[in-house]
CSV table of C-alpha atoms in Angstrom, one decimal:
chain,number,residue,atom,x,y,z
R,26,MET,CA,0.0,0.0,0.0
R,27,LEU,CA,2.9,2.3,0.7
R,28,TRP,CA,4.1,2.2,-3.0
R,29,ILE,CA,0.6,3.3,-4.1
R,30,ALA,CA,0.7,6.2,-1.6
R,31,VAL,CA,4.2,7.3,-2.7
R,32,GLY,CA,3.5,6.8,-6.4
R,33,SER,CA,0.2,8.6,-6.3
R,34,SER,CA,1.6,11.5,-4.2
R,35,VAL,CA,4.6,11.9,-6.5
R,36,LEU,CA,2.4,11.9,-9.6
R,37,GLY,CA,0.1,14.4,-8.0
R,38,MET,CA,2.9,16.8,-7.1
R,39,GLY,CA,4.2,16.5,-10.6
R,40,LEU,CA,0.8,17.4,-12.0
R,41,LEU,CA,0.6,20.4,-9.6
R,42,ALA,CA,4.0,21.5,-10.9
R,43,VAL,CA,2.7,21.3,-14.5
R,44,ALA,CA,-0.3,23.3,-13.5
R,45,VAL,CA,1.8,26.1,-12.0
R,46,ALA,CA,4.1,26.2,-15.1
R,47,GLN,CA,1.0,26.4,-17.4
R,48,ARG,CA,-0.5,29.2,-15.3
R,49,ARG,CA,2.8,31.1,-15.4
R,50,ARG,CA,3.2,30.7,-19.2
R,51,SER,CA,-0.4,31.8,-19.7
R,52,LEU,CA,0.0,34.9,-17.6
R,53,ALA,CA,3.2,35.8,-19.4
R,54,ALA,CA,1.5,35.4,-22.8
R,55,TRP,CA,-1.3,37.7,-21.6
R,56,ALA,CA,1.3,40.5,-21.2
R,57,TRP,CA,2.9,39.9,-24.6
R,58,PRO,CA,2.8,42.8,-27.1
R,59,THR,CA,0.2,42.5,-29.9
R,60,ALA,CA,0.3,42.9,-33.6
R,61,ARG,CA,-2.3,43.1,-36.3
R,62,GLY,CA,-2.6,39.8,-38.1
R,63,ILE,CA,-4.4,38.5,-41.1
R,64,VAL,CA,-5.9,35.0,-41.1
R,65,ARG,CA,-4.8,33.1,-44.2
R,66,ALA,CA,-6.5,29.7,-43.6
R,67,ALA,CA,-8.9,28.1,-41.2
R,68,GLU,CA,-10.3,24.6,-41.1
R,69,VAL,CA,-11.6,21.9,-38.8
R,70,GLU,CA,-9.3,18.9,-38.7
R,71,ARG,CA,-10.6,15.4,-37.9
R,72,HIS,CA,-8.5,13.1,-35.7
R,73,ALA,CA,-9.2,9.4,-35.8
R,74,SER,CA,-8.7,7.3,-32.7
R,75,GLY,CA,-8.5,3.7,-31.9
R,76,ARG,CA,-7.0,0.9,-34.0
R,77,GLY,CA,-7.3,1.7,-37.7
R,78,GLY,CA,-9.3,4.9,-36.9
R,79,ALA,CA,-12.3,2.9,-35.9
R,80,GLY,CA,-12.8,4.7,-32.6
R,81,PRO,CA,-14.7,7.9,-32.1
R,82,ALA,CA,-13.2,10.9,-33.9
R,83,SER,CA,-12.1,14.2,-32.3
R,84,TYR,CA,-11.9,17.5,-34.0
R,85,SER,CA,-9.8,20.6,-33.7
R,86,ALA,CA,-9.5,23.9,-35.4
R,87,ARG,CA,-6.4,24.8,-37.4
R,88,VAL,CA,-5.8,28.5,-38.2
R,89,ARG,CA,-2.9,29.9,-40.1
R,90,TYR,CA,-2.2,33.7,-39.9
R,91,ASP,CA,0.5,36.2,-40.8
R,92,TYR,CA,1.6,39.2,-38.7
R,93,VAL,CA,4.3,41.9,-38.9
R,94,VAL,CA,6.6,42.9,-36.1
R,95,ASP,CA,9.3,45.5,-36.7
R,96,GLY,CA,8.9,45.2,-40.4
R,97,GLN,CA,9.4,41.4,-40.4
R,98,THR,CA,6.6,39.1,-41.5
R,99,TYR,CA,5.9,36.1,-39.4
R,100,HIS,CA,3.6,33.1,-39.9
R,101,GLY,CA,1.7,31.5,-37.0
R,102,ASP,CA,-0.7,28.7,-36.4
R,103,CYS,CA,-1.1,28.6,-32.6
R,104,ILE,CA,-4.7,29.5,-31.7
R,105,SER,CA,-4.3,29.5,-27.9
R,106,ASP,CA,-1.9,29.0,-25.1
R,107,GLY,CA,-3.2,25.4,-24.8
R,108,MET,CA,-5.9,26.0,-22.3
R,109,GLY,CA,-8.8,26.6,-24.7
R,110,ARG,CA,-10.6,23.3,-24.9
R,111,GLN,CA,-11.4,22.3,-28.4
R,112,ASP,CA,-13.3,19.0,-27.7
R,113,ALA,CA,-16.6,20.7,-26.9
R,114,PRO,CA,-19.2,20.0,-29.6
R,115,GLY,CA,-19.1,22.7,-32.2
R,116,TYR,CA,-16.2,24.6,-30.6
R,117,PRO,CA,-13.7,24.0,-33.5
R,118,ASP,CA,-16.4,25.2,-35.9
R,119,SER,CA,-16.9,28.4,-33.9
R,120,LEU,CA,-13.1,29.0,-34.0
R,121,VAL,CA,-13.0,28.5,-37.8
R,122,LEU,CA,-15.9,31.0,-38.1
R,123,ARG,CA,-14.2,33.5,-35.8
R,124,TYR,CA,-10.9,33.3,-37.7
R,125,ALA,CA,-12.2,33.0,-41.2
R,126,PRO,CA,-9.7,33.7,-44.0
R,127,GLY,CA,-9.2,37.4,-44.6
R,128,ASN,CA,-10.3,38.4,-41.0
R,129,VAL,CA,-8.1,40.7,-39.0
R,130,ALA,CA,-6.9,39.1,-35.7
R,131,GLN,CA,-5.0,40.4,-32.7
R,132,VAL,CA,-1.8,38.3,-32.4
R,133,ARG,CA,0.1,38.2,-29.2
R,134,HIS,CA,3.8,37.6,-29.8
R,135,HIS,CA,6.7,36.9,-27.5
R,136,PRO,CA,8.7,40.2,-26.9
R,137,ARG,CA,12.1,38.6,-27.5
R,138,ASP,CA,11.1,35.9,-30.0
R,139,PRO,CA,8.3,37.3,-32.2
R,140,ALA,CA,8.0,34.0,-34.1
R,141,ARG,CA,6.2,32.6,-30.9
R,142,SER,CA,2.6,33.8,-31.1
R,143,VAL,CA,-0.9,33.0,-30.0
R,144,LEU,CA,-4.3,34.4,-30.9
R,145,GLU,CA,-6.0,33.6,-27.6
R,146,VAL,CA,-4.8,33.5,-24.0
R,147,HIS,CA,-6.8,31.8,-21.2
R,148,PRO,CA,-5.1,32.8,-17.9
R,149,ARG,CA,-8.2,31.9,-15.8
R,150,GLY,CA,-8.3,28.3,-16.8
R,151,ALA,CA,-4.6,27.7,-17.3
R,152,GLY,CA,-3.5,24.6,-15.5
R,153,LEU,CA,-6.9,24.0,-14.0
R,154,LEU,CA,-7.2,20.4,-15.3
R,155,ALA,CA,-3.7,19.5,-14.2
R,156,ALA,CA,-4.2,21.1,-10.8
R,157,GLU,CA,-7.5,19.2,-10.3
R,158,ALA,CA,-5.9,15.9,-11.3
R,159,GLY,CA,-2.8,16.6,-9.2
R,160,LEU,CA,-4.9,17.4,-6.1
R,161,ALA,CA,-7.0,14.2,-6.6
R,162,LEU,CA,-3.9,12.1,-6.9
R,163,LEU,CA,-2.2,13.7,-3.9
R,164,ALA,CA,-5.4,13.1,-1.8
R,165,ALA,CA,-5.5,9.5,-3.0
R,166,GLY,CA,-1.8,9.1,-1.9
R,167,VAL,CA,-2.6,10.5,1.5
R,168,VAL,CA,-5.6,8.2,1.9
R,169,ALA,CA,-3.6,5.2,0.7
R,170,PHE,CA,-0.8,6.1,3.2
R,171,LEU,CA,-3.3,6.4,6.1
R,172,ILE,CA,-4.9,3.1,5.2
R,173,GLY,CA,-1.5,1.5,5.0
R,174,VAL,CA,-0.4,2.9,8.4
R,175,GLN,CA,-3.6,1.5,10.0
R,176,ALA,CA,-3.1,-1.9,8.4
R,177,VAL,CA,0.4,-2.3,10.0
R,178,PRO,CA,0.1,-4.2,13.2
R,179,GLY,CA,1.6,-2.5,16.1
């Protein structure tokens, strides 16, 4: 039982560390400078799952855009900082409509590396799923440890 407690706790702490890193990255991107961008292409991509693609499909939006920083043209394809969920029904379609080819978009770019860019930043939800999973695993580790301690004769 002790190995379950330790493993669960270590995994939980690892996920909490990931959550903190995601949150920091998202907050940093929120402060990045912006540039005017032009959407060049937008489409919904289908991703097959399971052996031979026989499982349920998932969908995501793919958007390609151009933007200019200090006279240099850059090309981007990152919609969000990774926190925007695209698996909700119809959400990829709504992104493709929002970022239709020819539309103007506000592009956030890294101040020292303008080639790194995003169209959307989600600081409120950044790391939320990893934090929830990390806390659940950490709690499971504590419970497993307490059960293990009670099971030891003494």
